[in-house]
Amino acid sequence: MRIKELLNSTPDDQEITIQGWIRTKRDSKNVVFCAISDGSCMENLQAVLDKEKINLGDTLSQLNTGAGVEVTGKLATSPGKNQQVELSVSKISIIGDAPGETYPLQKKRHSFEFLREIAHLRPRTNTFGAVARVRNTMSVAIHKFFQDRGFLYVHTPIITAVDAEGAGEMFQVTTLPIEEMIKNGDKIDYGDDFFGKRTYLAVTGQLEAEVYAMALRDVYTFGPTFRAENSNTTRHLAEFWMIEPEMAFCDINCNMDTAEAFLKYIIRYVLDNCAEDMEFFNSWIQKGVIENLEKVINSDFERITYTEAVDHILNAKVDFEFPVKWGSDLQSEHEKYLSEKVFDSPVIVTDYPRDIKAFYMKQNDDGRTVRAMDVLVPRLGEIIGGSERESDLTKLEHRMEEVGLNTEAYWWYLDLRRFGSVPHSGFGLGFARFLQYITGMQNIRDVIPFPRNVKMVDF
């Protein structure tokens, strides 16, 4: 049986067996107390071993933190104040030994920096067990939100020949012996490569999702993406998961409505289904995080234009690190100021200058701005970026030429505008950053099972 169910059970006379790992051991004269975890919840089940009833022998010295055990006994009402039930043990077996002198995790608090060095063991701690459970619950909620609304889940390719964002920060994929070719002075011809051209790890699944939106109306992707961005910060990863819905017959207003509903739904689902873990984050990671999330759920997201946002920032009596003028991108400090100080609620900023946004965004009639939208939330800043997509073939081709993209490489994408083009919109949400926001964890490397960033590719 799983410990999560047992902790909510009523004791009876039935003998049960659990399997898990020892978190702590307390050895007294006649009794040994072991806290057992199986990862199903934050709480441990206390196993009580009466030395007069059980011949522990050499087993006692193996009851160490981290050891895998199988325990048989009867559930009993606990006289202790920290738990309702405990397991009165009749038999305990060591399945996997964890010698105390070499096991890295002990009964003390370890720094997150240290735990990143042993990422294969950190899920056994309270914090990372809670992160994993919330991450799982968020994944379920994401699929449930879209599935309940008739969206189709599309698996987009991981290997691509096009740069969907136009930023050029992509990992190259090749089977050519590059090092040997350079050493021998050979010319590198990607026509001889596996795909016959330069290929990369995808930075987004958006363009391919648009293909399916143009046939199936409402679709979404939820998969890994890659950015070769040399940013060694608490907010950046080289490999991370993205949620990207694409909706046909949907303009920028429909897009904003969906993004707001999506954020509120996921947060509500986590608070309702991970109450114990969220209380842990609220107590030990970021005090007030639950209250802040409830406030987001109960807020009407403010909607302002980029021009209005810049005016607010220019009129602020705040010494920002990065100065702002019309045409410059907003930094995190500006986004937090808008959501925390100006409106004290989430904010959706629209109609950005086209020169600081991607080529595929719908151009406004003013010739200066595009129908982009960024959702800003207190404590974080931007959490969602999206837009109405350009559906006019001529405008899209002209814009691609302006930013230096080879339109021949995007022939299939342009075909979507040649044949049955309709207004359509979508947005992207970085899963790890959203999880970081919900849990209050300060470093994005601590909310993904195995972080990939600059100089970090172990495990």
Coordinates of C-alpha atoms in Angstrom, one line a residue:
M1 CA 0.0 0.0 0.0
R2 CA 1.1 3.6 -0.6
I3 CA 1.9 5.7 2.4
K4 CA -0.4 8.5 1.2
E5 CA -3.4 6.3 1.5
L6 CA -2.3 4.8 4.8
L7 CA -2.0 8.1 6.5
N8 CA -5.6 8.7 5.8
S9 CA -6.8 5.2 6.8
T10 CA -8.5 4.0 10.0
P11 CA -6.5 1.5 12.0
D12 CA -7.8 -2.1 12.0
D13 CA -6.4 -5.5 12.8
Q14 CA -5.3 -6.3 9.3
E15 CA -1.6 -6.8 8.7
I16 CA -0.2 -4.8 5.8
T17 CA 3.1 -4.4 4.0
I18 CA 4.8 -1.2 2.8
Q19 CA 7.9 -0.6 0.8
G20 CA 9.9 2.6 0.9
W21 CA 13.1 4.3 2.1
I22 CA 14.1 5.3 5.6
R23 CA 14.3 9.0 6.1
T24 CA 15.3 9.0 9.8
K25 CA 15.9 6.5 12.6
R26 CA 15.7 7.1 16.3
D27 CA 17.0 4.3 18.5
S28 CA 16.0 4.2 22.2
K29 CA 16.5 1.4 24.8
N30 CA 13.5 -0.7 23.9
V31 CA 12.1 0.8 20.7
V32 CA 13.4 1.9 17.3
F33 CA 11.4 4.6 15.4
C34 CA 11.9 4.8 11.6
A35 CA 10.3 7.4 9.4
I36 CA 9.5 5.7 6.1
S37 CA 8.8 7.5 2.8
D38 CA 7.7 6.1 -0.5
G39 CA 7.4 9.5 -2.3
S40 CA 3.6 9.4 -2.6
C41 CA 3.3 12.4 -0.3
M42 CA 5.3 14.8 1.8
E43 CA 4.6 13.1 5.2
N44 CA 6.4 10.0 6.4
L45 CA 4.9 7.0 8.1
Q46 CA 6.4 6.2 11.4
A47 CA 7.3 2.6 11.8
V48 CA 7.6 1.4 15.5
L49 CA 10.0 -1.6 16.1
D50 CA 9.7 -3.1 19.5
K51 CA 13.1 -4.7 20.2
E52 CA 11.5 -7.3 22.6
K53 CA 9.2 -8.5 19.9
I54 CA 11.5 -8.3 16.9
N55 CA 14.9 -9.9 16.7
L56 CA 16.6 -7.1 14.7
G57 CA 20.1 -8.6 14.9
D58 CA 22.4 -7.1 12.3
T59 CA 19.5 -5.4 10.7
L60 CA 19.6 -2.6 13.3
S61 CA 22.9 -1.3 12.0
Q62 CA 21.5 -1.2 8.4
L63 CA 18.5 0.9 9.3
N64 CA 20.1 4.0 8.0
T65 CA 18.8 7.0 6.2
G66 CA 18.3 6.1 2.5
A67 CA 18.0 2.4 3.0
G68 CA 15.3 0.7 1.0
V69 CA 13.1 -1.5 3.2
E70 CA 10.0 -3.7 3.2
V71 CA 8.0 -3.4 6.4
T72 CA 5.1 -5.5 7.6
G73 CA 2.9 -4.7 10.6
K74 CA -0.5 -3.4 11.7
L75 CA -1.7 0.2 11.5
A76 CA -2.3 1.7 15.0
T77 CA -3.4 5.0 16.4
S78 CA -0.3 7.0 17.2
P79 CA 0.1 8.6 20.6
G80 CA 2.4 11.2 19.1
K81 CA 1.2 14.6 18.2
N82 CA 2.6 14.8 14.7
Q83 CA 0.8 11.9 13.2
Q84 CA -2.6 10.2 13.5
V85 CA -1.4 6.7 12.7
E86 CA 1.8 4.6 12.9
L87 CA 2.9 1.2 11.9
S88 CA 3.4 -1.4 14.6
V89 CA 6.1 -3.5 13.0
S90 CA 6.2 -7.3 13.1
K91 CA 8.8 -7.8 10.3
I92 CA 11.3 -5.5 8.5
S93 CA 13.7 -6.4 5.7
I94 CA 16.5 -4.4 4.2
I95 CA 16.1 -4.4 0.4
G96 CA 18.8 -1.9 -0.4
D97 CA 21.5 -0.9 2.0
A98 CA 22.7 2.8 2.3
P99 CA 25.8 2.9 4.4
G100 CA 25.7 5.9 6.7
E101 CA 29.4 6.7 6.2
T102 CA 29.0 7.2 2.4
Y103 CA 25.4 8.1 1.7
P104 CA 25.5 11.8 0.8
L105 CA 22.0 12.7 2.3
Q106 CA 21.8 12.9 6.0
K107 CA 19.3 14.3 8.6
K108 CA 20.1 17.9 8.0
R109 CA 19.4 20.7 5.5
H110 CA 21.5 20.7 2.4
S111 CA 22.1 23.7 0.1
F112 CA 20.4 23.6 -3.3
E113 CA 23.9 24.2 -4.8
F114 CA 25.1 21.0 -3.2
L115 CA 22.0 19.1 -4.3
R116 CA 22.5 20.1 -7.9
E117 CA 25.8 18.2 -7.8
I118 CA 23.9 15.0 -6.8
A119 CA 20.8 15.5 -9.0
H120 CA 20.4 11.7 -9.1
L121 CA 19.7 11.7 -5.3
R122 CA 18.0 15.0 -4.7
P123 CA 14.4 13.8 -5.4
R124 CA 14.7 12.0 -2.1
T125 CA 14.6 15.3 -0.2
N126 CA 11.4 17.0 0.9
T127 CA 11.9 20.0 -1.5
F128 CA 12.6 18.0 -4.6
G129 CA 10.0 15.4 -3.9
A130 CA 7.4 18.2 -3.6
V131 CA 8.7 19.8 -6.8
A132 CA 8.3 16.5 -8.6
R133 CA 4.7 16.0 -7.4
V134 CA 3.7 19.5 -8.3
R135 CA 5.3 19.2 -11.7
N136 CA 3.3 16.0 -12.3
T137 CA 0.1 17.6 -11.2
M138 CA 0.7 20.7 -13.4
S139 CA 1.3 18.3 -16.4
V140 CA -2.0 16.6 -15.8
A141 CA -3.8 20.0 -15.5
I142 CA -2.3 21.3 -18.7
H143 CA -3.6 18.4 -20.7
K144 CA -6.9 18.5 -18.9
F145 CA -7.4 22.2 -19.6
F146 CA -6.9 21.7 -23.4
Q147 CA -8.6 18.4 -23.7
D148 CA -11.7 19.6 -21.9
R149 CA -11.9 22.4 -24.5
G150 CA -11.6 20.3 -27.6
F151 CA -7.9 20.9 -28.4
L152 CA -5.8 18.2 -30.0
Y153 CA -2.4 17.3 -28.7
V154 CA 0.2 17.5 -31.5
H155 CA 3.8 16.2 -31.2
T156 CA 6.0 18.6 -33.1
P157 CA 9.5 17.7 -34.3
I158 CA 12.6 18.1 -32.2
I159 CA 14.9 18.3 -35.2
T160 CA 14.3 21.2 -37.6
A161 CA 15.9 23.1 -40.5
V162 CA 14.4 26.5 -39.7
D163 CA 14.9 29.1 -37.0
A164 CA 11.3 29.9 -35.9
E165 CA 12.4 32.7 -33.6
G166 CA 14.9 34.3 -35.9
A167 CA 17.4 34.7 -33.0
G168 CA 20.0 32.1 -34.3
E169 CA 20.6 30.6 -30.8
M170 CA 20.2 27.0 -31.9
F171 CA 22.1 23.8 -31.2
Q172 CA 23.3 22.2 -34.4
V173 CA 22.6 18.5 -35.2
T174 CA 25.0 16.7 -37.5
T175 CA 26.5 13.3 -38.2
L176 CA 29.5 14.7 -40.0
P177 CA 32.9 14.1 -38.3
I178 CA 33.4 17.9 -37.9
E179 CA 36.6 17.7 -35.8
E180 CA 38.3 15.3 -38.1
M181 CA 37.3 17.3 -41.2
I182 CA 38.7 20.5 -39.7
K183 CA 41.9 18.7 -38.7
N184 CA 42.3 17.4 -42.3
G185 CA 41.4 20.8 -43.8
D186 CA 38.4 19.3 -45.6
K187 CA 35.6 21.6 -46.7
I188 CA 32.4 21.0 -44.7
D189 CA 29.5 20.3 -47.1
Y190 CA 26.2 19.9 -45.3
G191 CA 24.8 18.3 -48.5
D192 CA 26.7 15.2 -47.3
D193 CA 25.1 15.4 -43.9
F194 CA 22.3 13.0 -42.7
F195 CA 19.5 15.4 -43.7
G196 CA 21.4 17.0 -46.6
K197 CA 21.3 20.4 -45.0
R198 CA 22.0 22.2 -41.8
T199 CA 19.7 21.1 -39.0
Y200 CA 19.2 22.1 -35.4
L201 CA 17.3 21.3 -32.2
A202 CA 14.0 23.1 -32.3
V203 CA 13.5 26.3 -30.3
T204 CA 9.8 26.0 -30.6
G205 CA 7.0 23.8 -32.1
Q206 CA 4.9 26.8 -33.0
L207 CA 5.3 26.8 -36.8
E208 CA 4.4 23.1 -37.0
A209 CA 1.5 23.6 -34.6
E210 CA 0.2 26.3 -37.0
V211 CA 0.1 23.6 -39.7
Y212 CA -2.3 21.5 -37.7
A213 CA -4.3 24.5 -36.5
M214 CA -5.0 25.3 -40.1
A215 CA -6.6 21.9 -40.5
L216 CA -7.9 21.0 -37.0
R217 CA -8.6 24.4 -35.6
D218 CA -7.4 24.2 -31.9
V219 CA -4.2 22.3 -31.1
Y220 CA -1.4 22.4 -28.6
T221 CA 2.1 21.2 -28.1
F222 CA 3.7 20.2 -24.8
G223 CA 7.3 19.1 -25.3
P224 CA 11.0 19.8 -25.1
T225 CA 12.6 22.8 -26.8
F226 CA 16.2 24.0 -26.9
R227 CA 18.1 27.3 -26.8
A228 CA 21.8 27.7 -27.2
E229 CA 21.7 30.9 -25.2
N230 CA 24.9 31.4 -23.1
S231 CA 23.0 32.8 -20.1
N232 CA 24.1 31.4 -16.8
T233 CA 21.2 32.8 -14.7
T234 CA 18.5 31.6 -12.4
R235 CA 15.9 32.0 -15.2
H236 CA 17.5 30.3 -18.2
L237 CA 17.9 26.7 -19.3
A238 CA 19.3 25.2 -22.5
E239 CA 16.7 22.4 -22.6
F240 CA 13.2 23.0 -21.2
W241 CA 9.5 22.1 -21.9
M242 CA 7.1 24.5 -23.6
I243 CA 3.3 24.6 -23.8
E244 CA 2.2 26.2 -27.1
P245 CA -1.5 26.3 -28.1
E246 CA -2.4 27.4 -31.6
M247 CA -6.0 28.5 -32.4
A248 CA -7.5 29.1 -35.8
F249 CA -10.3 31.7 -36.2
C250 CA -8.8 33.4 -33.1
D251 CA -7.7 37.0 -32.9
I252 CA -5.5 38.7 -30.3
N253 CA -8.4 39.2 -27.9
C254 CA -9.4 35.5 -28.1
N255 CA -5.7 34.7 -27.4
M256 CA -5.6 36.9 -24.3
D257 CA -8.8 35.4 -23.0
T258 CA -7.4 31.9 -23.4
A259 CA -4.0 32.7 -21.8
E260 CA -5.8 34.3 -18.7
A261 CA -8.1 31.3 -18.4
F262 CA -5.2 28.9 -18.7
L263 CA -3.1 30.4 -16.0
K264 CA -6.0 30.6 -13.6
Y265 CA -7.0 27.0 -14.3
I266 CA -3.5 25.5 -13.7
I267 CA -2.9 27.5 -10.5
R268 CA -6.3 26.5 -9.1
Y269 CA -5.8 22.8 -10.0
V270 CA -2.4 22.8 -8.2
L271 CA -3.7 24.5 -5.1
D272 CA -6.6 22.0 -4.9
N273 CA -4.6 18.9 -5.6
C274 CA -1.2 19.6 -4.0
A275 CA -2.3 21.3 -0.8
E276 CA 0.3 19.6 1.4
D277 CA 3.2 20.3 -1.0
M278 CA 2.1 23.9 -1.5
E279 CA 2.0 24.4 2.3
F280 CA 5.6 23.2 2.4
F281 CA 6.6 25.8 -0.2
N282 CA 4.6 28.4 1.6
S283 CA 6.4 27.7 4.9
W284 CA 10.0 26.9 3.8
I285 CA 10.6 28.4 0.3
Q286 CA 8.6 31.6 -0.2
K287 CA 6.2 32.8 2.5
G288 CA 3.0 34.1 1.1
V289 CA 3.2 32.2 -2.2
I290 CA -0.2 30.6 -1.8
E291 CA -1.8 34.0 -1.0
N292 CA -0.1 35.5 -4.1
L293 CA -1.4 32.7 -6.3
E294 CA -4.9 33.1 -5.0
K295 CA -4.7 36.7 -5.8
V296 CA -3.8 35.9 -9.4
I297 CA -6.8 33.6 -9.7
N298 CA -9.2 36.2 -8.3
S299 CA -7.8 39.1 -10.4
D300 CA -9.1 40.4 -13.7
F301 CA -5.9 40.7 -15.8
E302 CA -5.3 44.4 -16.8
R303 CA -4.8 45.0 -20.5
I304 CA -2.6 47.8 -21.8
T305 CA -0.7 48.6 -24.9
Y306 CA 3.1 48.7 -25.1
T307 CA 2.9 52.5 -25.6
E308 CA 0.9 52.8 -22.4
A309 CA 3.4 50.6 -20.5
V310 CA 6.3 52.7 -21.6
D311 CA 4.5 55.9 -20.4
H312 CA 3.9 54.3 -17.0
I313 CA 7.6 53.4 -16.8
L314 CA 8.8 56.8 -17.9
N315 CA 6.6 58.5 -15.4
A316 CA 7.8 56.3 -12.5
K317 CA 9.8 57.8 -9.8
V318 CA 12.0 54.7 -9.8
D319 CA 15.7 54.4 -10.6
F320 CA 15.6 51.5 -13.1
E321 CA 18.8 49.8 -14.0
F322 CA 17.8 49.7 -17.7
P323 CA 16.4 53.0 -19.2
V324 CA 13.4 52.7 -21.4
K325 CA 12.3 54.6 -24.5
W326 CA 9.7 53.7 -27.1
G327 CA 11.1 50.9 -29.2
S328 CA 13.2 49.3 -26.6
D329 CA 12.3 45.9 -25.1
L330 CA 10.9 45.8 -21.6
Q331 CA 13.2 44.2 -19.0
S332 CA 12.1 42.1 -16.0
E333 CA 12.4 45.1 -13.6
H334 CA 9.9 47.0 -15.8
E335 CA 7.5 44.1 -16.1
K336 CA 7.5 43.6 -12.3
Y337 CA 7.0 47.3 -11.8
L338 CA 3.9 47.3 -14.0
S339 CA 2.4 44.2 -12.4
E340 CA 3.4 44.9 -8.8
K341 CA 3.3 48.7 -8.4
V342 CA 1.1 50.2 -11.1
F343 CA -1.7 47.6 -11.3
D344 CA -1.0 45.2 -8.4
S345 CA -2.3 42.4 -10.6
P346 CA -1.3 40.4 -13.7
V347 CA -1.0 42.6 -16.8
I348 CA -1.3 41.8 -20.5
V349 CA 0.8 44.1 -22.7
T350 CA -0.1 44.3 -26.4
D351 CA 0.9 46.0 -29.6
Y352 CA 4.7 45.9 -29.3
P353 CA 7.0 47.6 -31.8
R354 CA 7.4 45.2 -34.7
D355 CA 11.2 45.6 -34.7
I356 CA 11.6 43.8 -31.4
K357 CA 9.2 40.9 -32.1
A358 CA 9.3 37.8 -34.2
F359 CA 8.7 37.9 -38.0
Y360 CA 5.4 35.9 -37.8
M361 CA 3.4 38.3 -35.7
K362 CA 0.4 40.1 -37.2
Q363 CA 1.3 43.6 -38.3
N364 CA -1.0 46.5 -37.3
D365 CA -2.2 49.1 -39.7
D366 CA 0.1 51.7 -38.2
G367 CA 3.1 50.0 -39.7
R368 CA 5.0 50.3 -36.5
T369 CA 3.5 47.7 -34.2
V370 CA 2.4 44.0 -34.2
R371 CA -0.4 42.2 -32.4
A372 CA 1.9 40.7 -29.8
M373 CA 0.9 40.0 -26.2
D374 CA 3.0 39.4 -23.1
V375 CA 1.4 38.3 -19.9
L376 CA 3.2 39.8 -16.8
V377 CA 2.6 38.5 -13.3
P378 CA 3.8 39.9 -9.9
R379 CA 7.1 38.3 -8.6
L380 CA 8.2 37.2 -12.0
G381 CA 7.4 39.5 -14.9
E382 CA 6.7 37.9 -18.3
I383 CA 5.3 34.4 -18.0
I384 CA 3.6 34.1 -21.4
G385 CA 4.5 35.4 -24.8
G386 CA 2.2 35.2 -27.8
S387 CA 0.6 36.9 -30.7
E388 CA -1.9 36.9 -33.5
R389 CA 0.0 35.4 -36.4
E390 CA 0.4 37.2 -39.7
S391 CA -2.1 35.7 -42.1
D392 CA -1.4 37.9 -45.1
L393 CA 1.1 36.2 -47.5
T394 CA 2.5 39.4 -49.0
K395 CA 3.1 41.1 -45.6
L396 CA 4.7 37.9 -44.2
E397 CA 7.0 37.5 -47.1
H398 CA 8.1 41.2 -46.9
R399 CA 8.7 40.9 -43.2
M400 CA 10.8 37.8 -43.6
E401 CA 12.9 39.5 -46.2
E402 CA 13.4 42.5 -43.9
V403 CA 14.8 40.3 -41.1
G404 CA 17.0 38.3 -43.5
L405 CA 15.2 35.0 -43.6
N406 CA 15.4 32.7 -46.6
T407 CA 11.8 32.5 -47.7
E408 CA 12.5 29.3 -49.7
A409 CA 13.3 27.5 -46.5
Y410 CA 9.9 28.4 -45.2
W411 CA 8.0 27.5 -48.4
W412 CA 5.7 25.1 -46.5
Y413 CA 4.9 27.8 -43.8
L414 CA 4.1 30.3 -46.5
D415 CA 1.8 27.8 -48.2
L416 CA -0.5 28.1 -45.1
R417 CA -1.1 31.7 -46.3
R418 CA -1.5 30.7 -49.9
F419 CA -4.2 28.1 -49.3
G420 CA -7.1 28.8 -46.9
S421 CA -5.4 31.4 -44.7
V422 CA -7.5 32.5 -41.7
P423 CA -6.8 34.6 -38.6
H424 CA -5.1 32.5 -36.0
S425 CA -3.2 33.1 -32.7
G426 CA -1.2 31.3 -30.1
F427 CA 1.2 31.7 -27.2
G428 CA 4.1 30.0 -25.5
L429 CA 4.6 29.2 -21.8
G430 CA 7.9 27.9 -20.4
F431 CA 6.8 25.0 -18.2
A432 CA 9.8 25.2 -15.8
R433 CA 9.4 29.0 -15.3
F434 CA 5.7 28.5 -14.6
L435 CA 6.6 25.8 -12.1
Q436 CA 9.2 28.1 -10.5
Y437 CA 6.5 30.8 -10.2
I438 CA 4.0 28.4 -8.5
T439 CA 6.4 26.9 -6.0
G440 CA 8.4 30.0 -5.2
M441 CA 11.7 28.2 -6.0
Q442 CA 14.4 30.8 -6.8
N443 CA 16.4 28.9 -9.3
I444 CA 15.0 27.4 -12.5
R445 CA 17.6 24.6 -12.3
D446 CA 15.8 23.3 -9.2
V447 CA 12.4 22.7 -10.8
I448 CA 13.5 20.5 -13.7
P449 CA 14.6 16.9 -13.0
F450 CA 18.0 17.2 -14.8
P451 CA 19.0 20.8 -15.7
R452 CA 20.8 21.5 -18.9
N453 CA 22.6 24.8 -19.0
V454 CA 26.1 26.2 -19.6
K455 CA 28.7 23.6 -18.6
M456 CA 26.1 21.4 -17.0
V457 CA 25.1 18.2 -18.8
D458 CA 25.7 15.4 -16.2
F459 CA 23.1 12.9 -15.2

